[in-house]
Amino acid sequence: MTNHGRIVLVTCRAWPDISVSDAELATELRRRGYEVDAQPWNDAPISAFTSADLVVLRSNWDYHHDLDAFEDWLNTVESSPAKLHNDAALVRDHIHKGYLCRLADLGVQTAKTLVLDEFDAAAIRSWASDQALDQVVLKPAWGASGHDVRLVHLSDLDGAGTQWETSERRDLLAQSLVPEIHEGETSLVFFGKSFSHALLRRPAAGDFRANSQYGSQMGLAAHNDPTKIEFAQTVLSMLPMVPTYARVDVVGTGDNVTLMELELNEPALGLHLAAGAAVRFADEILSRAKWDGKRATSKPISFAVELRRHY
């Protein structure tokens, strides 16, 4: 089979192999004549990425444990001839969860959120009082897969700051608990501007975290809610460029849809659960570049909106 170019799916030292979901994408790209391999961002020579035609961030799930190294890696790949997906600028702007406040300022309904550059029990307690909350969700501003996310009653707040005392990056978020999370979180997957499929992630009984490490279950949503899809499209329209892929995590229904996360770095996409999803993802990846011999050169990407001052 003709080799049209080399595509790297980025993994990580903790999970170096291609995931079950991304194996569907790899198979589809190989079927079209591309060489595809997995390379851990923190356990492979940088040349493994800079020599590729396309580099797709997929299961780099441990990046938040060494943010300085990940940012250095991101900068190096961005400055190489390899084309990175998603765009490095989008990734940088959204690995810190303060982006939720920017979107809230633009009118997107999110959980009530306070961003702090270090743990401050008095500030959290004052803010929670203003919001009429007696408990808060605390989470690192840089984090993935529900790492160090906890629900804390205000009476227990003084002892909750230990986890940030030894961290070089101690930014954290205090948020209101969105009750609808107990009914499950809908993850709307987009490739470019097009909606692909919806996943339903249900927290384990008695928990509020829709992450597999806490026992949540993920499956294909029984139906596609047009209200949620429209909400997600509105959120994506506020970005300065159209991402190659996005997962918009929401809860609630009707006029009460709330954004939980906008995932543009390494979200699980459930490609193995949705018929045709891997084909749609491959189409979008390959449409972003024109191939010239063994290298890919950038193809202009249409902006969803003019660059907003918030980004």
Rosetta silent file (secondary structure, phi, psi, omega in degrees, C-alpha in Angstrom):
SEQUENCE: MTNHGRIVLVTCRAWPDISVSDAELATELRRRGYEVDAQPWNDAPISAFTSADLVVLRSNWDYHHDLDAFEDWLNTVESSPAKLHNDAALVRDHIHKGYLCRLADLGVQTAKTLVLDEFDAAAIRSWASDQALDQVVLKPAWGASGHDVRLVHLSDLDGAGTQWETSERRDLLAQSLVPEIHEGETSLVFFGKSFSHALLRRPAAGDFRANSQYGSQMGLAAHNDPTKIEFAQTVLSMLPMVPTYARVDVVGTGDNVTLMELELNEPALGLHLAAGAAVRFADEILSRAKWDGKRATSKPISFAVELRRHY
SCORE:     score description
SCORE:     0.000 S_00000001
   1 L     0.000  138.481  179.258    0.000    0.000    0.000 S_00000001
   2 L   -62.682  135.677  176.538    1.242    3.468   -0.849 S_00000001
   3 L   -92.926  107.517 -177.605    2.558    5.438    2.134 S_00000001
   4 L   -83.374  -12.182 -178.154    0.984    8.884    1.872 S_00000001
   5 L   154.566  172.471 -176.235    2.673   10.207    5.026 S_00000001
   6 E  -113.322  130.102 -179.769    3.253    9.553    8.708 S_00000001
   7 E  -120.907  128.346  178.565    0.742   10.411   11.430 S_00000001
   8 E  -104.933  128.355  170.186    1.563   10.188   15.138 S_00000001
   9 E   -96.088  118.438 -173.236   -1.141    9.660   17.738 S_00000001
  10 E   -78.790  125.942  175.137    0.241   11.140   20.948 S_00000001
  11 E  -116.836 -151.044 -179.418    0.040    8.918   24.016 S_00000001
  12 L  -152.964  168.251 -177.528    1.968    9.099   27.302 S_00000001
  13 L   -59.393  -40.386 -177.917    4.371    7.150   29.491 S_00000001
  14 L   -69.352  -34.505  179.838    1.599    5.957   31.802 S_00000001
  15 L  -133.613   79.546 -171.419   -0.575    4.757   28.878 S_00000001
  16 L   -76.284  -20.565 -174.162    1.770    4.293   25.891 S_00000001
  17 L   -87.433  157.776  175.004   -0.489    2.202   23.659 S_00000001
  18 L   -64.035  134.158 -178.403   -3.223    3.424   21.349 S_00000001
  19 L   -70.207  165.154  177.709   -6.548    3.350   23.193 S_00000001
  20 H   -57.685  -41.254  179.288   -9.445    1.130   22.130 S_00000001
  21 H   -65.298  -50.254 -175.320  -11.218    4.208   20.803 S_00000001
  22 H   -72.636  -17.266  173.944   -8.247    5.604   18.879 S_00000001
  23 H   -60.353  -31.384  176.920   -7.457    2.193   17.411 S_00000001
  24 H   -65.119  -40.756  178.012  -10.517    2.800   15.216 S_00000001
  25 H   -66.454  -44.804 -179.836   -8.950    6.034   13.940 S_00000001
  26 H   -59.170  -43.271  179.427   -5.572    4.376   13.352 S_00000001
  27 H   -61.505  -42.283 -178.995   -7.211    1.594   11.348 S_00000001
  28 H   -67.009  -42.188  179.204   -9.099    4.088    9.184 S_00000001
  29 H   -66.342  -39.438  177.636   -6.004    6.206    8.490 S_00000001
  30 H   -65.800  -37.517  178.122   -3.960    3.132    7.615 S_00000001
  31 H   -59.099  -30.517 -179.893   -6.729    1.972    5.297 S_00000001
  32 L   -87.743    1.615  172.780   -6.240    5.238    3.409 S_00000001
  33 L   100.469   17.015  179.311   -2.525    4.613    3.019 S_00000001
  34 L  -103.543  145.679  172.433   -0.966    6.524    5.917 S_00000001
  35 E   -81.066  129.476 -177.696    1.621    5.250    8.348 S_00000001
  36 E  -129.848  130.245  174.074    0.274    5.575   11.894 S_00000001
  37 E  -143.029  160.682  177.951    2.080    4.997   15.158 S_00000001
  38 E  -100.596  137.119  177.776    1.689    5.886   18.823 S_00000001
  39 E  -137.044  125.730  177.162    4.387    7.860   20.622 S_00000001
  40 E   -71.073  127.639 -176.614    4.349    8.872   24.314 S_00000001
  41 L   -59.103  -31.313 -175.871    4.944   12.617   24.541 S_00000001
  42 L  -109.056   17.094  179.850    7.131   12.173   27.637 S_00000001
  43 L  -148.513   25.543  177.386    8.885    8.928   26.733 S_00000001
  44 L  -138.056  149.912  177.456    9.900    9.233   23.082 S_00000001
  45 L   -60.988  145.167 -176.478   12.615   11.326   21.387 S_00000001
  46 L   -60.106  -26.888  179.244   11.286   14.664   20.201 S_00000001
  47 H   -64.117  -23.019  177.772   12.291   13.701   16.671 S_00000001
  48 H   -62.484  -25.387  179.792    9.545   11.058   16.728 S_00000001
  49 H   -99.275  -44.726 -176.086    7.103   13.963   16.573 S_00000001
  50 H   -69.105  -20.691  178.454    8.955   16.673   14.658 S_00000001
  51 L   -88.423   -5.244 -179.021    9.713   14.248   11.817 S_00000001
  52 L   -81.159  165.058  174.152    6.042   13.334   11.402 S_00000001
  53 L   -83.617  -48.048  178.950    3.640   14.917    8.952 S_00000001
  54 E  -130.116  141.440  178.204    0.741   15.184   11.400 S_00000001
  55 E  -125.808  122.758 -175.158    0.719   14.911   15.186 S_00000001
  56 E  -117.877  116.463  176.965   -2.627   14.349   16.918 S_00000001
  57 E   -67.773  118.658 -177.213   -2.965   14.819   20.673 S_00000001
  58 L  -129.172  -71.408 -176.185   -4.987   11.849   21.850 S_00000001
  59 L  -117.870   46.451  174.115   -4.186   10.017   25.103 S_00000001
  60 L   -81.990   57.838 -166.286   -1.534   12.268   26.651 S_00000001
  61 L   -75.126   -8.008 -179.831   -3.486   11.801   29.871 S_00000001
  62 L  -105.747   12.826 -173.503   -0.637   12.446   32.319 S_00000001
  63 H   -58.082  -32.484 -174.914    0.389   15.882   31.014 S_00000001
  64 H   -71.794  -10.282  177.234   -0.861   17.680   34.140 S_00000001
  65 H   -82.523  -14.908  177.018    1.727   15.901   36.292 S_00000001
  66 L  -148.637   74.323 -172.969    4.577   17.769   34.530 S_00000001
  67 H   -64.837  -38.124  179.983    3.133   20.913   32.997 S_00000001
  68 H   -61.498  -44.841  179.978    6.465   22.609   32.326 S_00000001
  69 H   -65.670  -39.861 -179.891    7.707   19.624   30.332 S_00000001
  70 H   -65.493  -41.504  179.638    4.420   19.356   28.433 S_00000001
  71 H   -66.006  -37.776  175.745    4.480   23.037   27.506 S_00000001
  72 H   -63.028  -43.406  178.342    8.089   22.712   26.325 S_00000001
  73 H   -61.759  -44.758 -179.489    7.077   19.703   24.239 S_00000001
  74 H   -59.965  -44.200 -179.156    4.088   21.584   22.833 S_00000001
  75 H   -64.063  -40.480 -178.751    6.256   24.555   21.870 S_00000001
  76 H   -66.220  -45.834  179.950    8.844   22.359   20.154 S_00000001
  77 H   -66.032  -38.557  179.724    6.300   20.446   18.086 S_00000001
  78 H   -60.972  -36.205 -176.457    4.491   23.668   17.208 S_00000001
  79 L   -85.361   -1.906  179.538    7.692   25.196   15.835 S_00000001
  80 L   -91.862  171.904  177.214    8.509   22.123   13.730 S_00000001
  81 L   -67.574  -17.734 -179.358    7.196   21.315   10.230 S_00000001
  82 L   -64.675  143.286  178.262    4.776   18.783   11.741 S_00000001
  83 E   -94.142  122.607 -175.031    1.145   19.908   11.853 S_00000001
  84 E   -98.685  136.254  175.332   -0.312   19.624   15.371 S_00000001
  85 E  -126.364  128.289   -5.863   -3.957   18.838   16.165 S_00000001
  86 L   -70.427  169.116  178.100   -5.491   20.500   18.016 S_00000001
  87 L   -55.768  138.132 -175.979   -3.716   23.754   17.364 S_00000001
  88 H   -59.217  -35.146  179.802   -1.210   24.517   20.129 S_00000001
  89 H   -63.445  -40.940  177.559   -2.769   27.931   20.824 S_00000001
  90 H   -65.043  -41.276 -179.454   -6.151   26.333   21.523 S_00000001
  91 H   -63.174  -47.467 -179.746   -4.564   23.744   23.778 S_00000001
  92 H   -58.264  -40.971 -175.835   -2.657   26.353   25.783 S_00000001
  93 H   -71.965  -14.193 -172.317   -5.784   28.452   26.266 S_00000001
  94 H  -125.181    4.760  173.369   -7.826   25.538   27.573 S_00000001
  95 L   -82.073  -18.962  171.690   -5.561   23.416   29.767 S_00000001
  96 E   -96.489  123.443 -170.535   -6.129   25.994   32.520 S_00000001
  97 L   -73.092    2.659  172.371   -9.774   25.720   33.538 S_00000001
  98 L   -61.744  -14.111  176.825  -10.053   29.478   33.971 S_00000001
  99 H   -58.542  -24.949  178.980  -11.394   29.431   30.401 S_00000001
 100 H   -61.661  -35.664  177.555  -14.767   28.652   32.012 S_00000001
 101 H   -69.217  -37.016  177.447  -14.867   32.183   33.413 S_00000001
 102 H   -62.642  -43.773  179.618  -14.100   33.634   29.991 S_00000001
 103 H   -67.859  -37.422  176.964  -16.975   31.678   28.488 S_00000001
 104 H   -61.828  -38.694  177.500  -19.278   32.672   31.343 S_00000001
 105 H   -62.814  -24.881  179.383  -18.420   36.322   30.606 S_00000001
 106 L   -90.640    3.116  174.877  -19.590   35.677   27.039 S_00000001
 107 L   102.745    4.795  179.083  -22.944   34.404   28.289 S_00000001
 108 L   -80.532  133.280  177.533  -22.387   30.646   28.499 S_00000001
 109 L   -75.859  120.290  177.547  -24.073   28.981   31.463 S_00000001
 110 E  -129.619  173.728  169.626  -21.421   27.242   33.566 S_00000001
 111 L   -63.142  147.450  174.256  -21.111   26.135   37.165 S_00000001
 112 L   -59.831  130.518 -169.159  -20.482   29.096   39.458 S_00000001
 113 E  -136.483  134.155  171.933  -16.686   29.345   39.501 S_00000001
 114 E  -118.801  127.984  177.606  -14.010   31.083   41.545 S_00000001
 115 E  -105.422  129.372 -179.926  -10.393   30.930   40.307 S_00000001
 116 E  -125.676  146.477  177.691   -7.606   31.314   42.874 S_00000001
 117 L   -88.226   -3.281  170.471   -3.836   31.368   42.431 S_00000001
 118 L  -163.277  162.844 -178.983   -3.437   29.542   45.748 S_00000001
 119 L   -67.288  128.972 -178.949   -5.637   27.895   48.340 S_00000001
 120 L  -142.748   96.269 -175.214   -7.373   30.513   50.473 S_00000001
 121 H   -59.787  -39.373 -178.503  -10.023   29.108   52.797 S_00000001
 122 H   -64.727  -42.753  179.938  -11.266   32.552   53.818 S_00000001
 123 H   -65.773  -41.335  179.287  -11.718   33.687   50.212 S_00000001
 124 H   -65.262  -43.004 -179.302  -13.510   30.469   49.269 S_00000001
 125 H   -63.938  -40.775  179.065  -15.765   30.680   52.310 S_00000001
 126 H   -64.874  -45.624  179.333  -16.648   34.316   51.568 S_00000001
 127 H   -62.913  -44.224 -179.216  -17.382   33.551   47.901 S_00000001
 128 H   -62.664  -37.543  177.677  -19.445   30.477   48.805 S_00000001
 129 H   -63.311  -42.446  178.590  -21.461   32.534   51.263 S_00000001
 130 H   -62.869  -30.247 -178.679  -22.202   35.106   48.556 S_00000001
 131 L   -92.999    3.277 -179.414  -23.364   32.263   46.305 S_00000001
 132 L    60.030   43.475  178.882  -25.460   30.663   49.084 S_00000001
 133 L  -109.683  141.621  174.097  -23.404   27.467   48.976 S_00000001
 134 L  -109.428   -1.796  173.889  -22.630   25.222   51.935 S_00000001
 135 E  -148.501  155.313 -178.221  -20.265   22.975   49.965 S_00000001
 136 E  -137.015  150.305  170.212  -17.908   23.490   47.026 S_00000001
 137 E   -89.102  123.640  176.463  -16.193   21.383   44.411 S_00000001
 138 E  -107.061  135.110  178.954  -12.441   21.974   44.592 S_00000001
 139 E  -151.315  150.883  174.671  -10.237   21.048   41.637 S_00000001
 140 E   -64.254  143.054  176.774   -6.804   21.958   40.255 S_00000001
 141 L   -67.325  -29.787  171.929   -6.955   24.614   37.540 S_00000001
 142 E  -107.382  114.210 -178.585   -4.606   22.377   35.573 S_00000001
 143 L  -172.733  163.245  179.824   -5.920   18.857   35.674 S_00000001
 144 L  -148.040  157.340  173.460   -7.372   15.917   33.808 S_00000001
 145 L    58.157   28.830  178.089   -9.437   12.791   34.439 S_00000001
 146 L    74.115   16.095 -177.758  -10.859   14.135   37.676 S_00000001
 147 L   -59.121  123.919  175.673   -7.410   14.263   39.319 S_00000001
 148 L    61.360   22.336  176.301   -7.652   15.665   42.880 S_00000001
 149 L   -84.801  131.895 -178.866  -11.283   16.765   42.402 S_00000001
 150 E  -146.719  154.237  175.275  -13.240   16.693   45.665 S_00000001
 151 E  -102.755  122.799 -172.378  -16.473   17.919   47.175 S_00000001
 152 E  -125.882  128.584  173.042  -15.839   19.788   50.444 S_00000001
 153 E   -75.488  145.912 -176.599  -18.306   21.092   53.008 S_00000001
 154 H   -58.245  -29.435  179.191  -17.461   24.575   54.224 S_00000001
 155 H   -68.443  -18.974  179.808  -17.056   23.250   57.757 S_00000001
 156 H  -104.712    9.026 -170.036  -14.189   21.054   56.493 S_00000001
 157 H   -66.642  -37.587 -174.326  -12.582   23.708   54.320 S_00000001
 158 H   -59.799  -31.072 -179.042   -9.642   24.637   56.559 S_00000001
 159 H   -93.980    8.401 -173.068   -8.098   21.195   56.247 S_00000001
 160 L   -94.353   -1.035 -173.067   -8.662   20.861   52.506 S_00000001
 161 L   -93.285    0.084 -174.841   -5.697   22.882   51.246 S_00000001
 162 H   -57.738  -38.432 -174.645   -2.888   20.400   51.882 S_00000001
 163 H   -64.952  -18.841  179.823   -2.870   19.081   48.307 S_00000001
 164 H   -97.933   -8.851 -173.262   -1.913   22.516   46.958 S_00000001
 165 H   -69.242  -30.340 -177.209    0.815   23.345   49.476 S_00000001
 166 L  -102.700    2.787 -177.673    3.556   21.374   47.723 S_00000001
 167 L   -89.559  135.868  177.020    2.508   22.101   44.144 S_00000001
 168 L   -68.433  -31.492  178.121    4.483   24.606   42.078 S_00000001
 169 L  -112.945   97.599 -170.590    1.283   25.476   40.247 S_00000001
 170 L   -99.320    8.577  177.538   -1.290   25.898   42.957 S_00000001
 171 L   -54.880  139.335  178.065   -4.060   27.523   40.934 S_00000001
 172 E  -145.494  163.917  176.827   -7.379   25.991   41.799 S_00000001
 173 E  -116.282  138.377  165.602  -11.078   26.336   41.138 S_00000001
 174 E  -110.060  129.687 -176.729  -13.910   26.409   43.635 S_00000001
 175 E  -134.450  157.515  170.108  -17.225   25.613   41.974 S_00000001
 176 L   -74.706  146.833  173.029  -20.831   25.013   42.803 S_00000001
 177 L   -78.954  123.395  178.910  -21.983   21.420   42.529 S_00000001
 178 L   -87.484  111.271 -171.702  -24.374   21.159   39.577 S_00000001
 179 H   -57.430  -31.669 -176.397  -27.078   18.741   40.802 S_00000001
 180 H   -64.414  -12.814  179.785  -27.899   17.459   37.312 S_00000001
 181 H   -60.248  -28.729 -178.793  -24.484   15.751   37.196 S_00000001
 182 H   -67.480  -20.193  177.399  -26.007   12.846   39.132 S_00000001
 183 H   -85.851   -7.552  179.435  -28.240   12.142   36.119 S_00000001
 184 L   114.045  151.830  179.926  -25.182   11.838   33.901 S_00000001
 185 E  -107.340  128.584  177.080  -23.003   14.091   31.783 S_00000001
 186 E   -91.761  125.207  178.659  -23.556   14.304   28.027 S_00000001
 187 E  -107.222  111.876 -177.191  -20.364   14.568   25.996 S_00000001
 188 E   -96.333  119.280 -174.557  -21.005   16.026   22.539 S_00000001
 189 E   -99.986  129.097  178.863  -18.252   15.166   20.066 S_00000001
 190 E  -123.107  142.781  169.110  -17.491   17.448   17.117 S_00000001
 191 E  -118.457  114.115 -169.984  -15.065   17.095   14.231 S_00000001
 192 L    62.241 -134.134  179.798  -14.499   20.532   12.759 S_00000001
 193 L   -86.196   -5.150 -169.974  -17.856   22.307   12.678 S_00000001
 194 E   -98.995  130.757  172.385  -19.824   19.073   12.418 S_00000001
 195 E   -68.782  134.644 -179.676  -21.500   17.238   15.280 S_00000001
 196 E  -105.300  -58.162 -176.091  -20.545   13.554   15.227 S_00000001
 197 E  -164.682  166.883  179.809  -22.116   11.771   18.192 S_00000001
 198 E  -121.993  138.268  177.117  -23.049   12.073   21.861 S_00000001
 199 E  -111.579  150.577  174.419  -21.798   10.012   24.761 S_00000001
 200 E  -115.691  124.268  179.774  -23.427    9.610   28.159 S_00000001
 201 E  -115.825  116.429 -176.646  -21.140    9.368   31.160 S_00000001
 202 E  -104.870  123.235  174.861  -22.817    8.327   34.399 S_00000001
 203 L   -62.568  155.885  174.748  -21.034    8.826   37.740 S_00000001
 204 L   -64.382  157.116 -179.804  -20.913    5.869   40.096 S_00000001
 205 L   -55.711  128.887  178.706  -23.664    5.722   42.694 S_00000001
 206 L    83.525   -1.958  179.723  -23.081    8.338   45.363 S_00000001
 207 L  -112.370  168.956 -179.718  -20.353   10.128   43.367 S_00000001
 208 L  -124.836    0.233 -175.793  -20.402   13.273   41.239 S_00000001
 209 L   -98.817  122.119 -176.775  -17.309   12.750   39.089 S_00000001
 210 L   -91.439   53.321 -178.500  -17.919   11.488   35.557 S_00000001
 211 L  -124.591  141.899 -173.714  -14.446    9.974   35.240 S_00000001
 212 H   -61.772  -31.089 -178.407  -13.605    6.298   34.780 S_00000001
 213 H   -67.048  -16.220  176.713  -11.111    6.263   37.650 S_00000001
 214 H  -104.360   13.721  173.807  -14.047    6.975   39.973 S_00000001
 215 L    90.200   11.389  178.234  -16.181    4.214   38.512 S_00000001
 216 L   -71.087  158.294  178.664  -18.263    6.146   35.988 S_00000001
 217 E  -116.775  138.828  179.971  -19.636    4.336   32.938 S_00000001
 218 E  -119.820  134.344  175.409  -19.571    5.700   29.387 S_00000001
 219 E  -149.074  174.651  177.536  -21.818    4.666   26.537 S_00000001
 220 E   -71.169  134.157  178.343  -23.455    6.069   23.443 S_00000001
 221 L   -61.947  143.156 -176.588  -26.300    8.446   24.296 S_00000001
 222 L   -64.386  -32.744  176.815  -29.712    6.960   23.553 S_00000001
 223 L  -150.659  160.419 -179.913  -30.686    9.981   21.455 S_00000001
 224 L   -96.152  113.569 -177.286  -29.161   13.249   20.259 S_00000001
 225 L   -81.171  112.766 -177.212  -30.739   16.208   22.040 S_00000001
 226 H   -61.139  -30.344  178.687  -30.933   19.134   19.558 S_00000001
 227 H   -65.893  -42.318  178.587  -30.974   21.662   22.409 S_00000001
 228 H   -67.878  -39.804  178.757  -27.679   20.348   23.752 S_00000001
 229 H   -62.748  -44.171  178.608  -26.149   20.224   20.278 S_00000001
 230 H   -63.278  -41.352  176.847  -27.143   23.840   19.633 S_00000001
 231 H   -58.999  -47.263 -179.875  -25.720   24.859   23.008 S_00000001
 232 H   -62.996  -40.231  177.882  -22.418   23.122   22.172 S_00000001
 233 H   -62.166  -37.857  177.321  -22.284   24.780   18.755 S_00000001
 234 H   -63.432  -43.589  177.981  -22.720   28.161   20.427 S_00000001
 235 H   -59.750  -47.600 -177.595  -19.823   27.419   22.774 S_00000001
 236 H   -66.072  -29.235  179.377  -17.587   26.355   19.891 S_00000001
 237 H   -67.182  -15.171 -179.460  -18.516   29.469   17.899 S_00000001
 238 L   -87.228   -3.982  177.197  -16.813   31.525   20.625 S_00000001
 239 L   -80.472  154.538 -179.498  -13.399   30.021   19.884 S_00000001
 240 L   -74.087  -14.306  176.768  -10.950   31.939   17.707 S_00000001
 241 L  -152.019  161.696 -179.937  -10.645   29.009   15.298 S_00000001
 242 L   -79.906  118.781  178.552  -12.439   25.804   14.468 S_00000001
 243 L   -70.892  153.487  175.085  -10.823   22.908   16.374 S_00000001
 244 L   -64.243  -42.764  175.937  -10.070   19.672   14.593 S_00000001
 245 E  -142.376  153.935  177.433  -11.908   17.856   17.358 S_00000001
 246 E  -154.292  147.542  170.277  -13.775   18.918   20.479 S_00000001
 247 E  -124.488  119.772 -177.643  -15.779   17.328   23.234 S_00000001
 248 E  -105.753  112.050 -175.927  -18.311   19.586   24.901 S_00000001
 249 E   -95.695  123.485 -176.106  -19.434   18.168   28.246 S_00000001
 250 E  -135.756  160.974  169.871  -22.826   19.379   29.478 S_00000001
 251 E  -132.995  167.347  178.839  -25.558   18.527   31.968 S_00000001
 252 L    88.389  175.467 -178.847  -29.198   19.550   32.189 S_00000001
 253 L  -141.022  166.842  174.538  -31.895   19.880   29.559 S_00000001
 254 H    56.559 -128.553 -179.356  -33.929   22.529   27.784 S_00000001
 255 H   -81.471    3.257 -175.279  -33.155   26.041   28.978 S_00000001
 256 H  -116.189   34.989  176.733  -31.044   24.675   31.814 S_00000001
 257 L   -78.525  132.726 -177.209  -28.085   23.229   29.912 S_00000001
 258 E  -124.566  132.708  176.501  -24.814   23.890   31.750 S_00000001
 259 E   -77.178  127.932  175.549  -21.282   23.593   30.397 S_00000001
 260 E   -98.072  -47.430  178.521  -19.046   21.430   32.573 S_00000001
 261 E  -151.069  151.490  168.883  -15.900   21.274   30.417 S_00000001
 262 E  -116.862  107.639 -171.904  -14.725   22.116   26.907 S_00000001
 263 E   -98.257  115.650 -177.950  -12.177   19.435   26.038 S_00000001
 264 L  -126.259    9.326 -174.925   -9.676   20.321   23.303 S_00000001
 265 L  -113.672  -65.829 -171.895   -6.580   18.424   24.375 S_00000001
 266 L  -143.745   42.093 -176.596   -6.963   14.704   25.121 S_00000001
 267 L   -74.169  146.124  167.753  -10.610   13.737   25.615 S_00000001
 268 L   -65.923  132.741 -174.110  -11.877   10.207   25.207 S_00000001
 269 L  -111.694   -5.530  177.208  -14.056   10.353   22.085 S_00000001
 270 L    59.060   39.280 -177.925  -15.743    6.946   22.103 S_00000001
 271 L   -63.040  -28.729 -178.864  -14.927    6.277   18.464 S_00000001
 272 L   -77.868   -8.396 -178.106  -15.511    2.552   19.023 S_00000001
 273 L   -98.835  -21.423 -172.984  -19.043    3.252   20.232 S_00000001
 274 L  -116.229  118.076 -179.855  -20.360    5.379   17.361 S_00000001
 275 L   -58.729  130.369  176.852  -20.656    3.996   13.842 S_00000001
 276 L    82.845   -4.728 -176.106  -18.743    6.095   11.323 S_00000001
 277 H   -64.827  -41.552 -179.634  -17.061    8.301   13.950 S_00000001
 278 H   -64.181  -36.166  177.237  -13.530    7.206   13.035 S_00000001
 279 H   -64.715  -43.548  179.978  -14.239    7.936    9.367 S_00000001
 280 H   -65.621  -39.050  178.525  -15.497   11.422   10.231 S_00000001
 281 H   -65.652  -45.264  178.565  -12.469   12.090   12.430 S_00000001
 282 H   -61.299  -42.111  177.974  -10.065   10.912    9.711 S_00000001
 283 H   -56.557  -45.239 -176.152  -11.842   13.088    7.142 S_00000001
 284 H   -68.729  -42.924  179.121  -11.389   16.159    9.329 S_00000001
 285 H   -59.040  -48.684 -175.031   -7.736   15.486   10.133 S_00000001
 286 H   -73.308  -23.020  178.505   -6.798   14.969    6.502 S_00000001
 287 H   -74.403  -15.360 -176.667   -8.811   17.975    5.319 S_00000001
 288 L   -83.963   -5.788 -177.582   -6.620   20.237    7.475 S_00000001
 289 E  -141.687  148.831  168.715   -3.451   19.633    5.460 S_00000001
 290 E  -106.447  142.828 -172.223   -2.336   19.290    1.902 S_00000001
 291 E   -99.009  130.772 -179.682    0.343   16.721    1.312 S_00000001
 292 E  -127.959   96.177 -175.394    3.566   17.582   -0.461 S_00000001
 293 L    65.608 -123.838 -177.196    5.772   14.532   -0.733 S_00000001
 294 L   -97.520    4.134 -178.189    6.513   13.333    2.772 S_00000001
 295 E  -122.078  150.882  175.445    5.541   16.542    4.613 S_00000001
 296 E  -102.913  136.683  176.039    2.231   18.186    5.370 S_00000001
 297 E  -113.977  151.849 -173.690    1.861   21.911    4.997 S_00000001
 298 E   -61.809  140.435  172.115   -0.768   23.975    6.704 S_00000001
 299 L  -110.264  133.088 -176.708   -4.087   24.480    5.021 S_00000001
 300 L   -54.895  138.163  178.045   -5.958   27.622    6.044 S_00000001
 301 L  -108.458  128.891  179.339   -8.623   27.017    8.673 S_00000001
 302 L   -68.474  134.442  176.388  -11.730   29.158    8.618 S_00000001
 303 L   -76.517  139.080  176.882  -12.263   31.112   11.808 S_00000001
 304 L   -68.072  -40.122  177.916  -15.570   30.482   13.538 S_00000001
 305 L  -148.269  169.912  173.500  -15.677   34.110   14.622 S_00000001
 306 L   -63.014  150.103 -179.742  -13.286   37.021   14.734 S_00000001
 307 L   -57.153  120.221 -176.656  -10.632   36.651   17.396 S_00000001
 308 L   -87.794  148.662 -175.985  -12.310   37.728   20.592 S_00000001
 309 L   -65.370  -17.127  179.922  -10.507   39.844   23.116 S_00000001
 310 L   -75.376  -15.946 -175.995  -11.218   37.248   25.792 S_00000001
 311 L  -112.906    0.000    0.000   -8.930   34.745   24.054 S_00000001
